[in-house]
Amino acid sequence: MTHTHAPPAAHSASSSGSPGSPAGSGPPGGLPSPRDLGRSLTGWARRDARFDVPASLVVFLVAVPLSLGIAVASGAPVAAGLIAAAVGGILAGIVGGAPLQVSGPAAGLTVVVAEVVAEFGWEATCAITAMAGLLQLVLGATRLGRYALAISPTVVAAMLAGIGISIVLGQLNVALGSTSQPSAWANLQSIGSSLLSPDSHALLAATGVVVILLLWPRMPARVKAVPGPLVAVTLLTLMAAAWLPDAERVDLGGALLDQIGTVAMPEGTPLAVAGAVLTVALIASVESLLSAVAIDKLHDGPRARLDRELVGQGVANTASGALGGLPVTGVIVRSATNVAAGARTRASAILHGVWVLVFALLLVGLVEQIPLAALAGLLLVMGTGLVKPADVRRSRARGELWIYVATVVGVLALNLVEGVLIGLVGALLLTLWRTAQVKVDVREAGPAPDGRALWVVEVHGSVSFLALPVLARRLATVPEGQVVEVDLLVDYLDPAARDQIDDWRSRYEAQGGQVVVEHSGPAGEEAAAERAAKSRPVSPRAWLPWGAWQNGGADLGTTAPAHPLAVGVREYHRRTSASLQPVYDELREGQAPRAAFLGCVDSRLVPNQLTSSGPGDLFTIRTMGNLAPADGDDDGAVSAPVLYAVDQLGVEVVVVCGHSGCGAMTAAVASDEAAGPAAGADGATGTDASDPVDRWLRHAAPSVSAWRAQHPVGASAAAAGDGEVDQLAQVNVAVTLDRLREVLGAERLERVRLVGLFFRIDDGSLSVLRDDAFVDLTDAELDRLAHLAG
């Protein structure tokens, strides 16, 4: 598993509150009380200021050119981008629930804002932004913020890609000296005509920015520590002052303070206004929350509180709209820059907003020297970055490429809202289709005990009413009058599906057939429903070896490799413990295993896996070579647990299981060959009595002697082509069973069955000891095993 870590500063506990405040301090909402404010600021200045101040300056340098470019692309006054950057940084930074997230105008809303501006005008758009902020406040206060994430990732990725393509098409016109058009088709037509007579000064300015931004990641680390967008826009502004006098410049329209408060109520139908408010609110919310979740993966500090973050975004949008600014969202580019720059608390985001405000108030003349085409070049790179090939590959791998394409086409051909609705409808239809595609396997499994054919029907997945046609069609293929076993290997079975199975069972049995229905969990619908309500499905990792899912990645909170055992224990606590809680609740008062299992200590032999059993099913005893020494040789290390299982726990079946390639049997064969004639009549091999392993392997002597004396089980194994080690391992099972018969005595053997099994590691098969040979588990043998306790 791979983990991405923030700089060490990200571990600060204060990152979840205001500057310097401990996590959870202050009144509800995380803000420090007035009494503690001075103490908090002092603590922040002492601990975190040296990290947050430099980080805020880096983010400020990134935010200014992006905010200007987004304002231009949105068809809004340029000053609106700076207002939104300042308000978003300060207010969302103070109130929001994602401490390291930076808010401001975002590229994801440019198309929406441009459409709203075109329909209602800029002053009405400000009012719509403020109303969208109030709606966000309601969503956050009612704790609905997290549900904004319940949107298909494919639709979100396609929405961003459609926005990116729209930005590119619009800004290509600006780069050619024309103006951005209101639709993708209109932009394509304008590009065609602009190519015939491009503005060379605008084209040079835009091309220069694009080239610098593309080359900047390849610069030395010290050089690219300065934000690329700042360098590109600054250089092109200086070059334009000297060599591109005719390039169109940014026009702020006067001092920033003169732009504040230009708000008017929108004129239009209530439905149109409500639609615009809802669109801005939802898209701004989804983008902010997705950004917060993504930033959580970049640092090890406190996780984002999504409902509070939505409240913070609502406060910022309400203020931004009222002051004449663009809509505000959490911005992934600025937030990631903030984390990478070493920010420790929300003070970094707040200070970045302060720096933007100071810049906008004092350096208006400098802003108006920037060529519009330079900002267009910046937006061309930004828009291209929203179209991610990885998203296309993921959607194709998920079978959702058609949803991705439909959403992008809808955004470009219609508008953002209708395109997203097309994607959401497609995602919903795909979910319904997948739910209806339940897997039902029907096969003949050989003869039943009464001579009729045994048919097995396996139902996999989630079975709802949508799957009833498939379920009915597959059940109808079972011939009449047979024995049918219906295995419900499902994680969900709704009442309609259960009723259909019960109805089919009644009809089938009325026509002379026999049906047995089996499913996971406790018997009975009430118990199954109760268990489902209390537990989750167990992760497949619970049954897989470490190497199948662990990759030697770093442990949480450190860069050191984690031991597989530690990772496995963590996985159990994360995914399996809660799922098994209902099982352990039933076992709390004691155990009642159904069988005792004596097996080898070999790590490849997993008794519960071989028997498909769980907690409380097997009383497991493991020794090297599954040996059971005679009394006195082991102080009852094997005989004692066997007798305890039979006498105290009421076990009715005792299993001895050997396996192929057994290391203990290999050592026993080697010791016997080394000892030669010196082994003696009792078969004792030449071993080192001072070594614990050698002392234990002396207990294999009776099995070695029996094998050397042509034990029938060994002879059968030899005839089947098994090597010496596997021959001895099979003889050892038979000898151990004889030893257990002595331990149990005649009286106990009247109520206890002994079973010998042999596991072949090379193909994962099990065979059972029948008379003097291990035989395959045919249907007849399986039927005999099924009635062991009979």
mmCIF file of C-alpha atoms in Angstrom, residues 342-626:
data_model
loop_
_atom_site.group_PDB
_atom_site.id
_atom_site.type_symbol
_atom_site.label_atom_id
_atom_site.label_comp_id
_atom_site.label_asym_id
_atom_site.label_seq_id
_atom_site.Cartn_x
_atom_site.Cartn_y
_atom_site.Cartn_z
ATOM 1 C CA GLY A 342 4.694 23.272 4.085
ATOM 2 C CA ALA A 343 1.558 24.923 5.493
ATOM 3 C CA ARG A 344 0.629 23.741 8.958
ATOM 4 C CA THR A 345 -2.641 25.522 9.764
ATOM 5 C CA ARG A 346 -5.501 27.378 8.170
ATOM 6 C CA ALA A 347 -3.559 30.601 8.727
ATOM 7 C CA SER A 348 -1.772 30.019 5.414
ATOM 8 C CA ALA A 349 -5.032 30.140 3.423
ATOM 9 C CA ILE A 350 -6.211 33.189 5.393
ATOM 10 C CA LEU A 351 -2.949 35.091 4.846
ATOM 11 C CA HIS A 352 -2.978 34.296 1.132
ATOM 12 C CA GLY A 353 -6.325 36.112 0.939
ATOM 13 C CA VAL A 354 -4.864 39.060 2.829
ATOM 14 C CA TRP A 355 -1.956 39.310 0.367
ATOM 15 C CA VAL A 356 -4.397 39.209 -2.593
ATOM 16 C CA LEU A 357 -6.397 42.034 -1.030
ATOM 17 C CA VAL A 358 -3.288 44.163 -0.467
ATOM 18 C CA PHE A 359 -2.154 43.499 -4.043
ATOM 19 C CA ALA A 360 -5.544 44.422 -5.507
ATOM 20 C CA LEU A 361 -5.739 47.669 -3.543
ATOM 21 C CA LEU A 362 -2.210 48.908 -4.094
ATOM 22 C CA LEU A 363 -1.073 47.518 -7.456
ATOM 23 C CA VAL A 364 -3.977 48.200 -9.818
ATOM 24 C CA GLY A 365 -1.682 49.840 -12.379
ATOM 25 C CA LEU A 366 0.524 46.772 -12.532
ATOM 26 C CA VAL A 367 -2.438 44.456 -13.158
ATOM 27 C CA GLU A 368 -3.602 46.598 -16.074
ATOM 28 C CA GLN A 369 -0.270 46.049 -17.852
ATOM 29 C CA ILE A 370 -0.957 42.310 -18.297
ATOM 30 C CA PRO A 371 -1.911 41.299 -21.874
ATOM 31 C CA LEU A 372 -5.260 39.503 -22.095
ATOM 32 C CA ALA A 373 -3.662 36.962 -24.425
ATOM 33 C CA ALA A 374 -1.117 36.086 -21.724
ATOM 34 C CA LEU A 375 -3.975 35.134 -19.420
ATOM 35 C CA ALA A 376 -5.507 33.215 -22.327
ATOM 36 C CA GLY A 377 -2.300 31.183 -22.618
ATOM 37 C CA LEU A 378 -2.478 30.457 -18.893
ATOM 38 C CA LEU A 379 -6.073 29.264 -19.243
ATOM 39 C CA LEU A 380 -5.230 27.128 -22.290
ATOM 40 C CA VAL A 381 -2.795 25.114 -20.173
ATOM 41 C CA MET A 382 -5.224 25.016 -17.261
ATOM 42 C CA GLY A 383 -8.125 23.874 -19.437
ATOM 43 C CA THR A 384 -6.026 21.179 -21.088
ATOM 44 C CA GLY A 385 -5.103 19.908 -17.615
ATOM 45 C CA LEU A 386 -8.772 19.280 -16.847
ATOM 46 C CA VAL A 387 -8.894 16.636 -19.594
ATOM 47 C CA LYS A 388 -7.042 13.732 -17.992
ATOM 48 C CA PRO A 389 -6.195 10.608 -20.015
ATOM 49 C CA ALA A 390 -6.173 8.645 -16.750
ATOM 50 C CA ASP A 391 -9.873 9.473 -16.282
ATOM 51 C CA VAL A 392 -10.617 8.151 -19.771
ATOM 52 C CA ARG A 393 -8.722 4.927 -19.020
ATOM 53 C CA ARG A 394 -10.516 4.458 -15.709
ATOM 54 C CA SER A 395 -13.939 5.032 -17.221
ATOM 55 C CA ARG A 396 -13.143 2.534 -19.969
ATOM 56 C CA ALA A 397 -11.942 -0.053 -17.440
ATOM 57 C CA ARG A 398 -15.189 0.399 -15.475
ATOM 58 C CA GLY A 399 -17.326 -0.009 -18.592
ATOM 59 C CA GLU A 400 -18.423 3.650 -18.274
ATOM 60 C CA LEU A 401 -16.682 5.221 -21.264
ATOM 61 C CA TRP A 402 -20.015 5.863 -22.964
ATOM 62 C CA ILE A 403 -21.158 7.847 -19.898
ATOM 63 C CA TYR A 404 -17.943 9.889 -20.029
ATOM 64 C CA VAL A 405 -18.369 10.657 -23.724
ATOM 65 C CA ALA A 406 -22.080 11.442 -23.390
ATOM 66 C CA THR A 407 -21.419 13.863 -20.536
ATOM 67 C CA VAL A 408 -18.641 15.676 -22.394
ATOM 68 C CA VAL A 409 -20.728 15.949 -25.557
ATOM 69 C CA GLY A 410 -23.707 17.177 -23.519
ATOM 70 C CA VAL A 411 -21.630 19.858 -21.809
ATOM 71 C CA LEU A 412 -20.240 21.064 -25.146
ATOM 72 C CA ALA A 413 -23.383 20.790 -27.265
ATOM 73 C CA LEU A 414 -25.989 21.921 -24.718
ATOM 74 C CA ASN A 415 -24.756 23.401 -21.439
ATOM 75 C CA LEU A 416 -23.105 22.295 -18.242
ATOM 76 C CA VAL A 417 -26.272 21.452 -16.308
ATOM 77 C CA GLU A 418 -27.889 19.438 -19.079
ATOM 78 C CA GLY A 419 -24.617 17.653 -19.839
ATOM 79 C CA VAL A 420 -24.193 16.630 -16.203
ATOM 80 C CA LEU A 421 -27.841 15.509 -16.048
ATOM 81 C CA ILE A 422 -27.232 13.317 -19.098
ATOM 82 C CA GLY A 423 -24.242 11.766 -17.325
ATOM 83 C CA LEU A 424 -26.152 11.233 -14.076
ATOM 84 C CA VAL A 425 -29.056 9.573 -15.892
ATOM 85 C CA GLY A 426 -26.587 7.347 -17.739
ATOM 86 C CA ALA A 427 -24.826 6.404 -14.483
ATOM 87 C CA LEU A 428 -28.168 5.606 -12.849
ATOM 88 C CA LEU A 429 -29.262 3.443 -15.782
ATOM 89 C CA LEU A 430 -25.951 1.601 -15.715
ATOM 90 C CA THR A 431 -26.330 0.966 -11.971
ATOM 91 C CA LEU A 432 -29.839 -0.397 -12.495
ATOM 92 C CA TRP A 433 -28.638 -2.588 -15.356
ATOM 93 C CA ARG A 434 -25.771 -3.974 -13.256
ATOM 94 C CA THR A 435 -28.117 -4.657 -10.371
ATOM 95 C CA ALA A 436 -30.374 -6.596 -12.702
ATOM 96 C CA GLN A 437 -27.472 -8.683 -14.044
ATOM 97 C CA VAL A 438 -27.397 -11.187 -11.190
ATOM 98 C CA LYS A 439 -25.285 -14.286 -11.874
ATOM 99 C CA VAL A 440 -27.228 -17.551 -11.631
ATOM 100 C CA ASP A 441 -25.315 -20.788 -12.364
ATOM 101 C CA VAL A 442 -27.393 -23.914 -12.971
ATOM 102 C CA ARG A 443 -25.612 -27.247 -13.349
ATOM 103 C CA GLU A 444 -26.081 -30.957 -12.802
ATOM 104 C CA ALA A 445 -23.786 -32.166 -10.002
ATOM 105 C CA GLY A 446 -24.191 -35.942 -10.295
ATOM 106 C CA PRO A 447 -26.541 -38.410 -8.646
ATOM 107 C CA ALA A 448 -28.425 -37.614 -5.438
ATOM 108 C CA PRO A 449 -28.486 -40.202 -2.598
ATOM 109 C CA ASP A 450 -31.970 -41.408 -3.692
ATOM 110 C CA GLY A 451 -30.848 -42.028 -7.273
ATOM 111 C CA ARG A 452 -32.318 -38.917 -8.854
ATOM 112 C CA ALA A 453 -30.096 -36.251 -10.399
ATOM 113 C CA LEU A 454 -28.703 -33.567 -8.104
ATOM 114 C CA TRP A 455 -28.900 -30.066 -9.580
ATOM 115 C CA VAL A 456 -27.112 -27.095 -8.046
ATOM 116 C CA VAL A 457 -28.323 -23.511 -8.504
ATOM 117 C CA GLU A 458 -25.804 -20.890 -7.329
ATOM 118 C CA VAL A 459 -26.985 -17.282 -7.068
ATOM 119 C CA HIS A 460 -24.206 -14.663 -6.767
ATOM 120 C CA GLY A 461 -24.222 -10.931 -6.064
ATOM 121 C CA SER A 462 -27.007 -8.600 -4.975
ATOM 122 C CA VAL A 463 -30.502 -9.876 -5.778
ATOM 123 C CA SER A 464 -33.263 -7.293 -5.963
ATOM 124 C CA PHE A 465 -36.598 -7.129 -7.774
ATOM 125 C CA LEU A 466 -34.689 -5.956 -10.852
ATOM 126 C CA ALA A 467 -33.106 -9.398 -11.103
ATOM 127 C CA LEU A 468 -36.409 -11.317 -11.013
ATOM 128 C CA PRO A 469 -36.602 -11.897 -14.809
ATOM 129 C CA VAL A 470 -33.099 -13.410 -14.904
ATOM 130 C CA LEU A 471 -33.742 -15.464 -11.763
ATOM 131 C CA ALA A 472 -37.063 -16.809 -13.085
ATOM 132 C CA ARG A 473 -35.572 -17.690 -16.470
ATOM 133 C CA ARG A 474 -32.654 -19.614 -14.932
ATOM 134 C CA LEU A 475 -34.802 -21.475 -12.401
ATOM 135 C CA ALA A 476 -37.086 -22.574 -15.225
ATOM 136 C CA THR A 477 -34.181 -24.496 -16.817
ATOM 137 C CA VAL A 478 -34.042 -27.015 -13.932
ATOM 138 C CA PRO A 479 -35.666 -30.318 -15.025
ATOM 139 C CA GLU A 480 -38.750 -31.370 -13.062
ATOM 140 C CA GLY A 481 -38.717 -34.010 -10.350
ATOM 141 C CA GLN A 482 -35.043 -33.753 -9.366
ATOM 142 C CA VAL A 483 -33.173 -32.904 -6.161
ATOM 143 C CA VAL A 484 -32.155 -29.227 -6.246
ATOM 144 C CA GLU A 485 -29.768 -27.369 -3.961
ATOM 145 C CA VAL A 486 -30.144 -23.574 -4.200
ATOM 146 C CA ASP A 487 -27.064 -21.803 -2.803
ATOM 147 C CA LEU A 488 -27.682 -18.106 -2.154
ATOM 148 C CA LEU A 489 -24.152 -16.709 -2.199
ATOM 149 C CA VAL A 490 -25.476 -13.169 -2.020
ATOM 150 C CA ASP A 491 -24.753 -10.004 -0.072
ATOM 151 C CA TYR A 492 -28.331 -8.750 -0.465
ATOM 152 C CA LEU A 493 -31.649 -10.509 -1.061
ATOM 153 C CA ASP A 494 -34.735 -8.340 -1.118
ATOM 154 C CA PRO A 495 -38.210 -9.646 -0.143
ATOM 155 C CA ALA A 496 -39.432 -9.807 -3.757
ATOM 156 C CA ALA A 497 -36.549 -12.096 -4.738
ATOM 157 C CA ARG A 498 -37.037 -14.234 -1.641
ATOM 158 C CA ASP A 499 -40.760 -14.571 -2.422
ATOM 159 C CA GLN A 500 -39.972 -15.665 -5.972
ATOM 160 C CA ILE A 501 -37.578 -18.365 -4.753
ATOM 161 C CA ASP A 502 -40.122 -19.561 -2.188
ATOM 162 C CA ASP A 503 -42.909 -19.639 -4.794
ATOM 163 C CA TRP A 504 -40.723 -21.560 -7.239
ATOM 164 C CA ARG A 505 -39.749 -23.997 -4.485
ATOM 165 C CA SER A 506 -43.390 -24.636 -3.606
ATOM 166 C CA ARG A 507 -44.353 -25.279 -7.234
ATOM 167 C CA TYR A 508 -41.311 -27.465 -7.856
ATOM 168 C CA GLU A 509 -41.913 -29.649 -4.803
ATOM 169 C CA ALA A 510 -45.629 -29.920 -5.650
ATOM 170 C CA GLN A 511 -44.548 -31.526 -8.925
ATOM 171 C CA GLY A 512 -42.439 -34.169 -7.142
ATOM 172 C CA GLY A 513 -39.083 -32.456 -6.831
ATOM 173 C CA GLN A 514 -37.056 -31.730 -3.712
ATOM 174 C CA VAL A 515 -35.441 -28.337 -3.003
ATOM 175 C CA VAL A 516 -32.932 -27.337 -0.343
ATOM 176 C CA VAL A 517 -32.175 -23.606 -0.005
ATOM 177 C CA GLU A 518 -28.911 -22.614 1.678
ATOM 178 C CA HIS A 519 -27.447 -19.162 2.288
ATOM 179 C CA SER A 520 -24.670 -17.491 4.256
ATOM 180 C CA GLY A 521 -25.258 -16.466 7.849
ATOM 181 C CA PRO A 522 -27.555 -17.845 10.528
ATOM 182 C CA ALA A 523 -30.498 -19.977 9.489
ATOM 183 C CA GLY A 524 -33.812 -18.227 9.113
ATOM 184 C CA GLU A 525 -34.746 -14.939 7.522
ATOM 185 C CA GLU A 526 -35.051 -13.046 10.809
ATOM 186 C CA ALA A 527 -31.582 -14.072 11.959
ATOM 187 C CA ALA A 528 -30.124 -13.314 8.548
ATOM 188 C CA ALA A 529 -31.765 -9.891 8.488
ATOM 189 C CA GLU A 530 -30.562 -9.138 12.016
ATOM 190 C CA ARG A 531 -27.028 -10.162 11.138
ATOM 191 C CA ALA A 532 -27.036 -8.130 7.921
ATOM 192 C CA ALA A 533 -28.127 -5.071 9.865
ATOM 193 C CA LYS A 534 -25.219 -5.427 12.296
ATOM 194 C CA SER A 535 -22.359 -6.443 10.016
ATOM 195 C CA ARG A 536 -20.612 -5.700 6.758
ATOM 196 C CA PRO A 537 -19.330 -8.141 4.123
ATOM 197 C CA VAL A 538 -15.934 -9.560 5.034
ATOM 198 C CA SER A 539 -13.117 -8.276 2.824
ATOM 199 C CA PRO A 540 -11.716 -10.917 0.421
ATOM 200 C CA ARG A 541 -8.318 -10.085 1.926
ATOM 201 C CA ALA A 542 -9.394 -12.068 4.997
ATOM 202 C CA TRP A 543 -8.936 -15.251 2.929
ATOM 203 C CA LEU A 544 -5.905 -14.314 0.856
ATOM 204 C CA PRO A 545 -2.212 -14.652 1.737
ATOM 205 C CA TRP A 546 -0.360 -11.434 2.522
ATOM 206 C CA GLY A 547 1.576 -11.559 -0.748
ATOM 207 C CA ALA A 548 -1.648 -11.418 -2.766
ATOM 208 C CA TRP A 549 -2.588 -7.936 -1.537
ATOM 209 C CA GLN A 550 0.351 -6.440 0.353
ATOM 210 C CA ASN A 551 3.144 -4.837 -1.636
ATOM 211 C CA GLY A 552 5.620 -4.007 1.094
ATOM 212 C CA GLY A 553 4.549 -0.357 1.213
ATOM 213 C CA ALA A 554 5.242 2.051 4.025
ATOM 214 C CA ASP A 555 3.324 1.820 7.262
ATOM 215 C CA LEU A 556 0.918 4.600 8.165
ATOM 216 C CA GLY A 557 2.678 7.640 9.606
ATOM 217 C CA THR A 558 6.178 6.511 8.660
ATOM 218 C CA THR A 559 8.329 5.862 5.623
ATOM 219 C CA ALA A 560 9.658 2.567 7.033
ATOM 220 C CA PRO A 561 8.366 -0.668 5.464
ATOM 221 C CA ALA A 562 5.604 -2.239 7.531
ATOM 222 C CA HIS A 563 5.852 -5.887 8.587
ATOM 223 C CA PRO A 564 3.141 -7.927 6.832
ATOM 224 C CA LEU A 565 1.843 -9.125 10.205
ATOM 225 C CA ALA A 566 1.262 -5.536 11.356
ATOM 226 C CA VAL A 567 -0.486 -4.669 8.103
ATOM 227 C CA GLY A 568 -2.601 -7.820 8.397
ATOM 228 C CA VAL A 569 -3.667 -7.012 11.944
ATOM 229 C CA ARG A 570 -4.545 -3.492 10.870
ATOM 230 C CA GLU A 571 -6.603 -4.873 7.985
ATOM 231 C CA TYR A 572 -8.469 -7.159 10.391
ATOM 232 C CA HIS A 573 -9.382 -4.246 12.654
ATOM 233 C CA ARG A 574 -10.366 -2.088 9.691
ATOM 234 C CA ARG A 575 -12.467 -4.480 7.658
ATOM 235 C CA THR A 576 -13.106 -7.805 9.348
ATOM 236 C CA SER A 577 -13.517 -7.288 13.081
ATOM 237 C CA ALA A 578 -16.839 -5.454 12.854
ATOM 238 C CA SER A 579 -18.181 -7.977 10.337
ATOM 239 C CA LEU A 580 -17.498 -10.878 12.684
ATOM 240 C CA GLN A 581 -18.870 -9.141 15.764
ATOM 241 C CA PRO A 582 -22.296 -10.840 15.508
ATOM 242 C CA VAL A 583 -20.535 -14.216 15.307
ATOM 243 C CA TYR A 584 -18.463 -13.526 18.405
ATOM 244 C CA ASP A 585 -21.550 -12.264 20.219
ATOM 245 C CA GLU A 586 -23.028 -15.737 19.798
ATOM 246 C CA LEU A 587 -19.779 -17.392 20.954
ATOM 247 C CA ARG A 588 -19.291 -15.148 23.951
ATOM 248 C CA GLU A 589 -20.651 -17.654 26.479
ATOM 249 C CA GLY A 590 -18.556 -20.567 25.243
ATOM 250 C CA GLN A 591 -17.586 -22.783 22.329
ATOM 251 C CA ALA A 592 -19.310 -25.761 20.765
ATOM 252 C CA PRO A 593 -17.095 -26.895 17.883
ATOM 253 C CA ARG A 594 -18.419 -29.565 15.549
ATOM 254 C CA ALA A 595 -15.076 -31.249 14.847
ATOM 255 C CA ALA A 596 -11.514 -31.528 16.114
ATOM 256 C CA PHE A 597 -8.807 -31.077 13.480
ATOM 257 C CA LEU A 598 -5.266 -32.388 13.997
ATOM 258 C CA GLY A 599 -3.045 -30.968 11.272
ATOM 259 C CA CYS A 600 0.557 -30.136 10.523
ATOM 260 C CA VAL A 601 2.015 -26.755 11.500
ATOM 261 C CA ASP A 602 2.918 -26.098 7.845
ATOM 262 C CA SER A 603 1.807 -22.554 6.926
ATOM 263 C CA ARG A 604 0.357 -23.778 3.632
ATOM 264 C CA LEU A 605 -2.200 -25.945 5.439
ATOM 265 C CA VAL A 606 -5.129 -23.747 6.520
ATOM 266 C CA PRO A 607 -7.777 -25.892 8.273
ATOM 267 C CA ASN A 608 -10.575 -23.317 8.163
ATOM 268 C CA GLN A 609 -9.992 -22.750 4.463
ATOM 269 C CA LEU A 610 -10.002 -26.476 3.679
ATOM 270 C CA THR A 611 -13.260 -26.964 5.583
ATOM 271 C CA SER A 612 -14.922 -23.614 4.729
ATOM 272 C CA SER A 613 -15.407 -23.018 8.432
ATOM 273 C CA GLY A 614 -15.227 -20.011 10.712
ATOM 274 C CA PRO A 615 -14.897 -19.055 14.376
ATOM 275 C CA GLY A 616 -16.322 -21.708 16.687
ATOM 276 C CA ASP A 617 -16.482 -24.525 14.102
ATOM 277 C CA LEU A 618 -13.143 -26.346 14.499
ATOM 278 C CA PHE A 619 -11.175 -27.292 17.599
ATOM 279 C CA THR A 620 -7.724 -27.123 16.010
ATOM 280 C CA ILE A 621 -4.626 -28.997 17.185
ATOM 281 C CA ARG A 622 -1.407 -28.548 15.223
ATOM 282 C CA THR A 623 1.906 -30.348 15.561
ATOM 283 C CA MET A 624 4.928 -30.824 13.328
ATOM 284 C CA GLY A 625 3.989 -33.600 10.932
ATOM 285 C CA ASN A 626 0.540 -33.929 12.593
#
